[in-house]
């Protein structure tokens, strides 16, 4: 975040948002907020919805960088990143491999285990598994447990299951979003999130909600949800959350903007739930709240994300020179 292009530099930006996932509406709102914030800082912005206009090289010939605000499948799972890589388009955020890894909760947990990142134990079941097998797998974890889709965001399809009697209904909700369900040990304690820019943590946020957990309604609709930047917990507990969050992002290999969701248990131990490689950027979203706490506007945050991506591309391509570093390259590809 410390390295910057000159303040007078402006960019031609394609903001990709919308898409065809279950998070389409949230993605459209993130894209709108990003586009508005970048235009206020003088950048030329075009909105592209891949569900309406499939990305092709011609779309990006007059674009310096693509800003990814696509949530859910085909946005956070490495699909769009692979497409843009093949076309040689510079884009914000994590690469295809890190995106694929983070989007699968089971795959990311296996990486956490390998890297010593604390995360609750889990088992994975498929929608073709019978009720008896699902019950046996749930018993391995023990109740209460959390049932969640292996690949999904915004807490869609997530339930806290406190007894075997509620397991069937939770699985039915989960399988609406994914054919694989994660059974994860429920961590009694408090809810936290750590936004990051590369390896630099933004202010840690503690989340409180009167709902059973930080579900879709609590995230986007419930005015009773509260976000705290001052904590009653010890400095050691807070530091352990930041350390666990940073190590989780490093294990996945995130770049640019990211967010790590955690729980702090009743003994003061941190547990990483998941890593989000394209965090929400709406007015309700957590990462912009953390940035604002540090005095960074959404426009500046997005601009820094553009710059980080262009600097990385500049180091890879010696031909990227001049005030608009990608234009000569685009002209050669045209």
mmCIF file of C-alpha atoms in Angstrom:
data_model
loop_
_atom_site.group_PDB
_atom_site.id
_atom_site.type_symbol
_atom_site.label_atom_id
_atom_site.label_comp_id
_atom_site.label_asym_id
_atom_site.label_seq_id
_atom_site.Cartn_x
_atom_site.Cartn_y
_atom_site.Cartn_z
ATOM 1 C CA UNK A 1 0.000 0.000 0.000
ATOM 2 C CA UNK A 2 2.988 2.326 0.347
ATOM 3 C CA UNK A 3 4.007 2.254 -3.327
ATOM 4 C CA UNK A 4 1.897 4.563 -5.488
ATOM 5 C CA UNK A 5 1.795 5.895 -9.013
ATOM 6 C CA UNK A 6 1.714 9.705 -9.385
ATOM 7 C CA UNK A 7 -1.438 11.358 -8.089
ATOM 8 C CA UNK A 8 -2.198 12.754 -11.577
ATOM 9 C CA UNK A 9 -2.340 9.257 -13.098
ATOM 10 C CA UNK A 10 -5.783 8.207 -14.271
ATOM 11 C CA UNK A 11 -6.836 4.819 -15.588
ATOM 12 C CA UNK A 12 -9.389 3.325 -17.884
ATOM 13 C CA UNK A 13 -11.108 0.716 -15.763
ATOM 14 C CA UNK A 14 -13.549 -2.080 -16.544
ATOM 15 C CA UNK A 15 -15.502 -2.957 -13.402
ATOM 16 C CA UNK A 16 -16.795 -6.531 -13.671
ATOM 17 C CA UNK A 17 -19.882 -7.155 -11.554
ATOM 18 C CA UNK A 18 -23.203 -8.955 -11.573
ATOM 19 C CA UNK A 19 -22.586 -12.375 -13.057
ATOM 20 C CA UNK A 20 -24.852 -15.380 -12.765
ATOM 21 C CA UNK A 21 -24.236 -16.534 -9.171
ATOM 22 C CA UNK A 22 -26.625 -16.445 -6.222
ATOM 23 C CA UNK A 23 -24.795 -13.292 -5.115
ATOM 24 C CA UNK A 24 -25.580 -11.396 -8.322
ATOM 25 C CA UNK A 25 -27.511 -8.588 -6.590
ATOM 26 C CA UNK A 26 -24.743 -7.983 -4.047
ATOM 27 C CA UNK A 27 -22.137 -8.036 -6.812
ATOM 28 C CA UNK A 28 -24.043 -5.457 -8.832
ATOM 29 C CA UNK A 29 -24.164 -3.185 -5.798
ATOM 30 C CA UNK A 30 -20.442 -3.661 -5.134
ATOM 31 C CA UNK A 31 -19.737 -2.787 -8.777
ATOM 32 C CA UNK A 32 -21.915 0.300 -8.641
ATOM 33 C CA UNK A 33 -20.159 1.552 -5.498
ATOM 34 C CA UNK A 34 -16.701 0.878 -6.948
ATOM 35 C CA UNK A 35 -17.528 2.579 -10.238
ATOM 36 C CA UNK A 36 -18.925 5.641 -8.498
ATOM 37 C CA UNK A 37 -15.928 5.906 -6.168
ATOM 38 C CA UNK A 38 -13.394 5.596 -8.995
ATOM 39 C CA UNK A 39 -15.212 8.114 -11.196
ATOM 40 C CA UNK A 40 -15.108 10.598 -8.335
ATOM 41 C CA UNK A 41 -11.312 10.233 -8.392
ATOM 42 C CA UNK A 42 -11.184 10.992 -12.111
ATOM 43 C CA UNK A 43 -10.912 7.520 -13.640
ATOM 44 C CA UNK A 44 -12.752 6.372 -16.776
ATOM 45 C CA UNK A 45 -15.011 3.503 -15.756
ATOM 46 C CA UNK A 46 -17.047 1.009 -17.755
ATOM 47 C CA UNK A 47 -19.320 -1.525 -16.056
ATOM 48 C CA UNK A 48 -19.321 -5.036 -17.537
ATOM 49 C CA UNK A 49 -21.735 -7.772 -16.472
ATOM 50 C CA UNK A 50 -20.310 -11.114 -17.690
ATOM 51 C CA UNK A 51 -23.784 -12.654 -17.540
ATOM 52 C CA UNK A 52 -24.985 -10.167 -20.152
ATOM 53 C CA UNK A 53 -21.737 -9.616 -22.078
ATOM 54 C CA UNK A 54 -19.320 -12.578 -22.031
ATOM 55 C CA UNK A 55 -15.766 -11.231 -21.682
ATOM 56 C CA UNK A 56 -13.824 -11.118 -24.940
ATOM 57 C CA UNK A 57 -10.451 -9.567 -25.705
ATOM 58 C CA UNK A 58 -12.082 -6.782 -27.719
ATOM 59 C CA UNK A 59 -13.814 -5.489 -24.605
ATOM 60 C CA UNK A 60 -10.470 -4.750 -22.969
ATOM 61 C CA UNK A 61 -8.468 -3.186 -25.792
ATOM 62 C CA UNK A 62 -9.104 0.321 -24.461
ATOM 63 C CA UNK A 63 -8.880 -0.663 -20.783
ATOM 64 C CA UNK A 64 -5.852 -0.382 -18.502
ATOM 65 C CA UNK A 65 -7.089 -2.745 -15.800
ATOM 66 C CA UNK A 66 -10.158 -4.784 -14.840
ATOM 67 C CA UNK A 67 -11.541 -4.345 -11.334
ATOM 68 C CA UNK A 68 -13.191 -7.565 -10.145
ATOM 69 C CA UNK A 69 -16.339 -7.069 -8.074
ATOM 70 C CA UNK A 70 -17.825 -10.454 -8.981
ATOM 71 C CA UNK A 71 -19.003 -12.476 -5.984
ATOM 72 C CA UNK A 72 -19.816 -16.164 -5.962
ATOM 73 C CA UNK A 73 -19.382 -18.766 -8.679
ATOM 74 C CA UNK A 74 -17.535 -17.733 -11.839
ATOM 75 C CA UNK A 75 -16.273 -14.663 -9.993
ATOM 76 C CA UNK A 76 -14.466 -15.792 -6.852
ATOM 77 C CA UNK A 77 -13.717 -19.376 -7.878
ATOM 78 C CA UNK A 78 -10.919 -18.651 -10.347
ATOM 79 C CA UNK A 79 -13.067 -18.867 -13.494
ATOM 80 C CA UNK A 80 -12.991 -15.203 -14.536
ATOM 81 C CA UNK A 81 -9.368 -14.914 -13.400
ATOM 82 C CA UNK A 82 -8.383 -17.745 -15.764
ATOM 83 C CA UNK A 83 -10.283 -16.118 -18.636
ATOM 84 C CA UNK A 84 -8.582 -12.763 -18.085
ATOM 85 C CA UNK A 85 -5.179 -14.429 -17.725
ATOM 86 C CA UNK A 86 -5.611 -16.131 -21.100
ATOM 87 C CA UNK A 87 -6.483 -12.775 -22.693
ATOM 88 C CA UNK A 88 -3.553 -11.038 -21.003
ATOM 89 C CA UNK A 89 -5.797 -8.607 -19.107
ATOM 90 C CA UNK A 90 -4.510 -7.141 -15.853
ATOM 91 C CA UNK A 91 -7.068 -7.541 -13.057
ATOM 92 C CA UNK A 92 -7.336 -6.746 -9.378
ATOM 93 C CA UNK A 93 -7.147 -9.197 -6.530
ATOM 94 C CA UNK A 94 -5.999 -12.762 -6.188
ATOM 95 C CA UNK A 95 -4.977 -15.018 -9.041
ATOM 96 C CA UNK A 96 -6.891 -17.995 -10.371
ATOM 97 C CA UNK A 97 -5.263 -20.648 -8.176
ATOM 98 C CA UNK A 98 -5.679 -18.755 -4.883
ATOM 99 C CA UNK A 99 -9.260 -17.937 -5.847
ATOM 100 C CA UNK A 100 -10.090 -21.587 -6.530
ATOM 101 C CA UNK A 101 -8.519 -22.644 -3.253
ATOM 102 C CA UNK A 102 -10.313 -20.040 -1.136
ATOM 103 C CA UNK A 103 -13.715 -20.619 -2.748
ATOM 104 C CA UNK A 104 -13.790 -24.267 -1.648
ATOM 105 C CA UNK A 105 -14.106 -24.295 2.127
ATOM 106 C CA UNK A 106 -12.873 -27.879 2.355
ATOM 107 C CA UNK A 107 -9.830 -27.208 0.136
ATOM 108 C CA UNK A 108 -8.911 -24.079 2.068
ATOM 109 C CA UNK A 109 -9.284 -25.918 5.371
ATOM 110 C CA UNK A 110 -6.897 -28.602 4.192
ATOM 111 C CA UNK A 111 -4.396 -25.862 3.366
ATOM 112 C CA UNK A 112 -4.936 -24.319 6.813
ATOM 113 C CA UNK A 113 -4.221 -27.678 8.455
ATOM 114 C CA UNK A 114 -1.028 -28.020 6.403
ATOM 115 C CA UNK A 115 0.119 -24.523 7.407
ATOM 116 C CA UNK A 116 -0.831 -24.725 11.077
ATOM 117 C CA UNK A 117 -3.658 -22.180 10.811
ATOM 118 C CA UNK A 118 -6.306 -22.866 13.490
ATOM 119 C CA UNK A 119 -9.636 -23.846 11.905
ATOM 120 C CA UNK A 120 -12.525 -25.967 13.227
ATOM 121 C CA UNK A 121 -12.544 -29.658 12.334
ATOM 122 C CA UNK A 122 -14.927 -30.677 9.557
ATOM 123 C CA UNK A 123 -16.259 -33.478 7.380
ATOM 124 C CA UNK A 124 -17.629 -33.264 3.843
ATOM 125 C CA UNK A 125 -20.811 -34.967 2.615
ATOM 126 C CA UNK A 126 -22.465 -35.139 -0.782
ATOM 127 C CA UNK A 127 -26.130 -34.753 -1.663
ATOM 128 C CA UNK A 128 -26.110 -38.392 -2.846
ATOM 129 C CA UNK A 129 -25.176 -39.616 0.641
ATOM 130 C CA UNK A 130 -28.062 -41.151 2.504
ATOM 131 C CA UNK A 131 -29.507 -39.888 5.743
ATOM 132 C CA UNK A 132 -27.784 -42.581 7.799
ATOM 133 C CA UNK A 133 -24.329 -41.685 6.476
ATOM 134 C CA UNK A 134 -24.927 -37.954 7.003
ATOM 135 C CA UNK A 135 -25.979 -38.660 10.580
ATOM 136 C CA UNK A 136 -22.841 -40.758 11.148
ATOM 137 C CA UNK A 137 -20.640 -37.998 9.757
ATOM 138 C CA UNK A 138 -22.405 -35.417 11.917
ATOM 139 C CA UNK A 139 -21.820 -37.579 14.977
ATOM 140 C CA UNK A 140 -18.077 -37.488 14.192
ATOM 141 C CA UNK A 141 -18.140 -33.721 14.613
ATOM 142 C CA UNK A 142 -20.708 -33.608 17.413
ATOM 143 C CA UNK A 143 -23.553 -31.206 18.064
ATOM 144 C CA UNK A 144 -23.866 -28.283 17.834
ATOM 145 C CA UNK A 145 -22.337 -28.080 14.387
ATOM 146 C CA UNK A 146 -22.521 -25.754 11.391
ATOM 147 C CA UNK A 147 -23.819 -26.975 8.030
ATOM 148 C CA UNK A 148 -22.645 -24.891 5.093
ATOM 149 C CA UNK A 149 -22.223 -25.254 1.318
ATOM 150 C CA UNK A 150 -18.646 -26.079 0.384
ATOM 151 C CA UNK A 151 -18.607 -23.313 -2.248
ATOM 152 C CA UNK A 152 -20.838 -20.337 -1.539
ATOM 153 C CA UNK A 153 -20.732 -16.872 0.005
ATOM 154 C CA UNK A 154 -22.833 -14.403 2.000
ATOM 155 C CA UNK A 155 -23.783 -17.202 4.446
ATOM 156 C CA UNK A 156 -26.311 -18.542 1.924
ATOM 157 C CA UNK A 157 -27.425 -22.053 2.849
ATOM 158 C CA UNK A 158 -25.714 -21.953 6.264
ATOM 159 C CA UNK A 159 -27.386 -23.319 9.415
ATOM 160 C CA UNK A 160 -26.372 -23.966 13.009
ATOM 161 C CA UNK A 161 -27.628 -27.429 13.913
ATOM 162 C CA UNK A 162 -28.022 -28.124 17.614
ATOM 163 C CA UNK A 163 -29.489 -31.620 17.422
ATOM 164 C CA UNK A 164 -29.815 -34.526 15.001
ATOM 165 C CA UNK A 165 -33.512 -33.744 14.530
ATOM 166 C CA UNK A 166 -32.632 -30.500 12.702
ATOM 167 C CA UNK A 167 -29.992 -32.011 10.423
ATOM 168 C CA UNK A 168 -32.261 -33.017 7.535
ATOM 169 C CA UNK A 169 -33.786 -29.541 7.152
ATOM 170 C CA UNK A 170 -30.337 -27.919 7.299
ATOM 171 C CA UNK A 171 -29.037 -30.202 4.562
ATOM 172 C CA UNK A 172 -32.040 -29.418 2.380
ATOM 173 C CA UNK A 173 -31.252 -25.688 2.669
ATOM 174 C CA UNK A 174 -27.557 -26.287 2.024
ATOM 175 C CA UNK A 175 -28.031 -28.468 -1.069
ATOM 176 C CA UNK A 176 -29.984 -25.677 -2.777
ATOM 177 C CA UNK A 177 -26.606 -23.978 -3.260
ATOM 178 C CA UNK A 178 -24.064 -26.785 -3.620
ATOM 179 C CA UNK A 179 -23.927 -30.543 -4.019
ATOM 180 C CA UNK A 180 -21.341 -30.737 -1.207
ATOM 181 C CA UNK A 181 -22.018 -29.785 2.401
ATOM 182 C CA UNK A 182 -19.482 -29.064 5.102
ATOM 183 C CA UNK A 183 -20.164 -30.172 8.682
ATOM 184 C CA UNK A 184 -18.003 -27.938 10.879
ATOM 185 C CA UNK A 185 -17.635 -27.867 14.641
ATOM 186 C CA UNK A 186 -19.569 -24.874 15.990
ATOM 187 C CA UNK A 187 -17.317 -22.496 17.919
ATOM 188 C CA UNK A 188 -19.057 -20.828 20.853
ATOM 189 C CA UNK A 189 -17.742 -17.309 21.147
ATOM 190 C CA UNK A 190 -17.612 -14.030 19.246
ATOM 191 C CA UNK A 191 -17.603 -13.154 15.534
ATOM 192 C CA UNK A 192 -14.715 -11.251 13.921
ATOM 193 C CA UNK A 193 -13.382 -10.318 10.515
ATOM 194 C CA UNK A 194 -9.952 -9.137 9.413
ATOM 195 C CA UNK A 195 -9.779 -7.163 6.144
ATOM 196 C CA UNK A 196 -6.387 -7.082 4.444
ATOM 197 C CA UNK A 197 -4.584 -5.375 1.600
ATOM 198 C CA UNK A 198 -1.889 -7.819 0.556
ATOM 199 C CA UNK A 199 -0.189 -8.658 3.874
ATOM 200 C CA UNK A 200 -1.207 -5.425 5.580
ATOM 201 C CA UNK A 201 -4.158 -5.809 7.968
ATOM 202 C CA UNK A 202 -6.806 -3.134 8.070
ATOM 203 C CA UNK A 203 -8.567 -2.586 11.422
ATOM 204 C CA UNK A 204 -10.027 -5.753 12.926
ATOM 205 C CA UNK A 205 -13.827 -5.729 13.300
ATOM 206 C CA UNK A 206 -15.939 -7.445 15.949
ATOM 207 C CA UNK A 207 -19.476 -8.195 14.778
ATOM 208 C CA UNK A 208 -22.537 -8.494 16.997
ATOM 209 C CA UNK A 209 -26.039 -9.446 15.920
ATOM 210 C CA UNK A 210 -29.207 -10.416 17.801
ATOM 211 C CA UNK A 211 -29.681 -13.191 15.256
ATOM 212 C CA UNK A 212 -28.382 -16.712 15.838
ATOM 213 C CA UNK A 213 -25.313 -15.949 13.740
ATOM 214 C CA UNK A 214 -24.036 -13.475 11.129
ATOM 215 C CA UNK A 215 -26.337 -14.742 8.380
ATOM 216 C CA UNK A 216 -27.426 -13.126 5.105
ATOM 217 C CA UNK A 217 -30.088 -11.018 6.829
ATOM 218 C CA UNK A 218 -27.662 -9.836 9.500
ATOM 219 C CA UNK A 219 -25.116 -8.938 6.812
ATOM 220 C CA UNK A 220 -27.336 -6.939 4.485
ATOM 221 C CA UNK A 221 -30.724 -6.191 5.987
ATOM 222 C CA UNK A 222 -30.807 -6.068 9.797
ATOM 223 C CA UNK A 223 -30.151 -2.580 11.233
ATOM 224 C CA UNK A 224 -29.484 -4.177 14.630
ATOM 225 C CA UNK A 225 -26.167 -5.632 13.416
ATOM 226 C CA UNK A 226 -23.280 -3.747 15.030
ATOM 227 C CA UNK A 227 -19.613 -3.409 14.090
ATOM 228 C CA UNK A 228 -17.008 -2.605 16.736
ATOM 229 C CA UNK A 229 -13.443 -1.327 16.489
ATOM 230 C CA UNK A 230 -12.878 -1.115 20.244
ATOM 231 C CA UNK A 231 -12.821 -4.367 22.165
ATOM 232 C CA UNK A 232 -13.202 -5.658 25.701
ATOM 233 C CA UNK A 233 -10.982 -8.625 24.879
ATOM 234 C CA UNK A 234 -7.341 -8.696 25.934
ATOM 235 C CA UNK A 235 -4.597 -7.367 23.684
ATOM 236 C CA UNK A 236 -3.227 -10.887 23.433
ATOM 237 C CA UNK A 237 -6.565 -12.236 22.164
ATOM 238 C CA UNK A 238 -6.885 -9.436 19.604
ATOM 239 C CA UNK A 239 -3.306 -9.960 18.442
ATOM 240 C CA UNK A 240 -3.964 -13.693 18.058
ATOM 241 C CA UNK A 241 -6.931 -12.957 15.780
ATOM 242 C CA UNK A 242 -4.849 -10.672 13.568
ATOM 243 C CA UNK A 243 -2.019 -13.213 13.440
ATOM 244 C CA UNK A 244 -4.373 -16.089 12.533
ATOM 245 C CA UNK A 245 -6.071 -13.991 9.872
ATOM 246 C CA UNK A 246 -2.803 -12.961 8.266
ATOM 247 C CA UNK A 247 -1.489 -16.515 8.274
ATOM 248 C CA UNK A 248 -4.723 -17.766 6.700
ATOM 249 C CA UNK A 249 -4.452 -15.265 3.847
ATOM 250 C CA UNK A 250 -0.783 -16.143 3.354
ATOM 251 C CA UNK A 251 -1.636 -19.856 3.274
ATOM 252 C CA UNK A 252 -4.159 -19.245 0.495
ATOM 253 C CA UNK A 253 -1.873 -16.801 -1.334
ATOM 254 C CA UNK A 254 -4.274 -13.863 -1.584
ATOM 255 C CA UNK A 255 -3.325 -10.631 -3.319
ATOM 256 C CA UNK A 256 -4.841 -7.178 -3.060
ATOM 257 C CA UNK A 257 -8.085 -6.886 -1.118
ATOM 258 C CA UNK A 258 -9.168 -9.872 0.967
ATOM 259 C CA UNK A 259 -11.073 -10.615 4.152
ATOM 260 C CA UNK A 260 -10.709 -13.400 6.716
ATOM 261 C CA UNK A 261 -13.676 -14.433 8.873
ATOM 262 C CA UNK A 262 -12.898 -15.785 12.348
ATOM 263 C CA UNK A 263 -14.366 -16.797 15.689
ATOM 264 C CA UNK A 264 -12.816 -16.211 19.106
ATOM 265 C CA UNK A 265 -13.780 -18.991 21.499
ATOM 266 C CA UNK A 266 -14.535 -18.695 25.194
ATOM 267 C CA UNK A 267 -10.922 -19.538 26.072
ATOM 268 C CA UNK A 268 -9.644 -16.667 23.914
ATOM 269 C CA UNK A 269 -8.437 -18.858 21.030
ATOM 270 C CA UNK A 270 -8.904 -17.755 17.395
ATOM 271 C CA UNK A 271 -10.437 -20.024 14.734
ATOM 272 C CA UNK A 272 -10.379 -19.205 11.034
ATOM 273 C CA UNK A 273 -13.649 -19.934 9.215
ATOM 274 C CA UNK A 274 -12.835 -18.866 5.663
ATOM 275 C CA UNK A 275 -10.987 -16.439 3.389
ATOM 276 C CA UNK A 276 -12.882 -14.202 0.974
ATOM 277 C CA UNK A 277 -10.827 -13.150 -2.061
ATOM 278 C CA UNK A 278 -13.384 -10.644 -3.438
ATOM 279 C CA UNK A 279 -14.960 -9.025 -0.371
ATOM 280 C CA UNK A 280 -18.132 -7.002 -0.685
ATOM 281 C CA UNK A 281 -17.646 -3.315 -1.434
ATOM 282 C CA UNK A 282 -21.179 -2.067 -0.812
ATOM 283 C CA UNK A 283 -22.208 0.542 1.734
ATOM 284 C CA UNK A 284 -22.939 -2.325 4.160
ATOM 285 C CA UNK A 285 -19.686 -4.185 3.559
ATOM 286 C CA UNK A 286 -17.015 -4.798 6.158
ATOM 287 C CA UNK A 287 -13.827 -4.004 4.255
ATOM 288 C CA UNK A 288 -14.853 -0.411 3.375
ATOM 289 C CA UNK A 289 -15.842 0.105 7.037
ATOM 290 C CA UNK A 290 -12.374 -0.975 8.142
ATOM 291 C CA UNK A 291 -10.701 1.241 5.556
ATOM 292 C CA UNK A 292 -12.780 4.231 6.665
ATOM 293 C CA UNK A 293 -11.654 3.570 10.232
ATOM 294 C CA UNK A 294 -8.093 4.115 8.966
ATOM 295 C CA UNK A 295 -9.085 7.277 7.098
ATOM 296 C CA UNK A 296 -9.074 5.589 3.674
ATOM 297 C CA UNK A 297 -12.049 6.282 1.420
ATOM 298 C CA UNK A 298 -13.555 3.636 -0.840
ATOM 299 C CA UNK A 299 -12.212 5.520 -3.848
ATOM 300 C CA UNK A 300 -8.670 5.537 -2.502
ATOM 301 C CA UNK A 301 -8.955 1.876 -1.503
ATOM 302 C CA UNK A 302 -10.074 0.881 -5.015
ATOM 303 C CA UNK A 303 -7.409 3.078 -6.582
ATOM 304 C CA UNK A 304 -4.715 1.410 -4.506
ATOM 305 C CA UNK A 305 -6.035 -1.954 -5.664
ATOM 306 C CA UNK A 306 -5.678 -0.846 -9.284
ATOM 307 C CA UNK A 307 -2.157 0.398 -8.619
ATOM 308 C CA UNK A 308 -1.111 -2.794 -6.880
ATOM 309 C CA UNK A 309 -2.267 -4.837 -9.878
ATOM 310 C CA UNK A 310 -0.552 -2.580 -12.382
ATOM 311 C CA UNK A 311 2.701 -2.567 -10.410
ATOM 312 C CA UNK A 312 2.654 -6.370 -10.357
ATOM 313 C CA UNK A 313 1.996 -6.447 -14.109
ATOM 314 C CA UNK A 314 4.710 -3.858 -14.687
ATOM 315 C CA UNK A 315 7.237 -6.081 -12.967
ATOM 316 C CA UNK A 316 6.236 -8.960 -15.268
ATOM 317 C CA UNK A 317 6.164 -7.048 -18.550
ATOM 318 C CA UNK A 318 9.014 -4.735 -19.461
ATOM 319 C CA UNK A 319 6.958 -3.300 -22.336
ATOM 320 C CA UNK A 320 4.542 -1.596 -19.930
ATOM 321 C CA UNK A 321 5.841 1.956 -20.177
ATOM 322 C CA UNK A 322 4.411 5.433 -20.587
ATOM 323 C CA UNK A 323 1.536 7.275 -18.896
ATOM 324 C CA UNK A 324 -0.957 4.535 -19.758
ATOM 325 C CA UNK A 325 1.231 1.515 -19.214
ATOM 326 C CA UNK A 326 -0.967 -1.001 -20.954
ATOM 327 C CA UNK A 327 -1.940 0.886 -24.106
ATOM 328 C CA UNK A 328 1.113 -0.061 -26.157
ATOM 329 C CA UNK A 329 0.609 -3.651 -25.128
ATOM 330 C CA UNK A 330 -3.098 -3.566 -26.074
ATOM 331 C CA UNK A 331 -2.207 -1.977 -29.429
ATOM 332 C CA UNK A 332 0.212 -4.826 -30.167
ATOM 333 C CA UNK A 333 -2.504 -7.389 -29.358
ATOM 334 C CA UNK A 334 -5.203 -5.662 -31.458
#
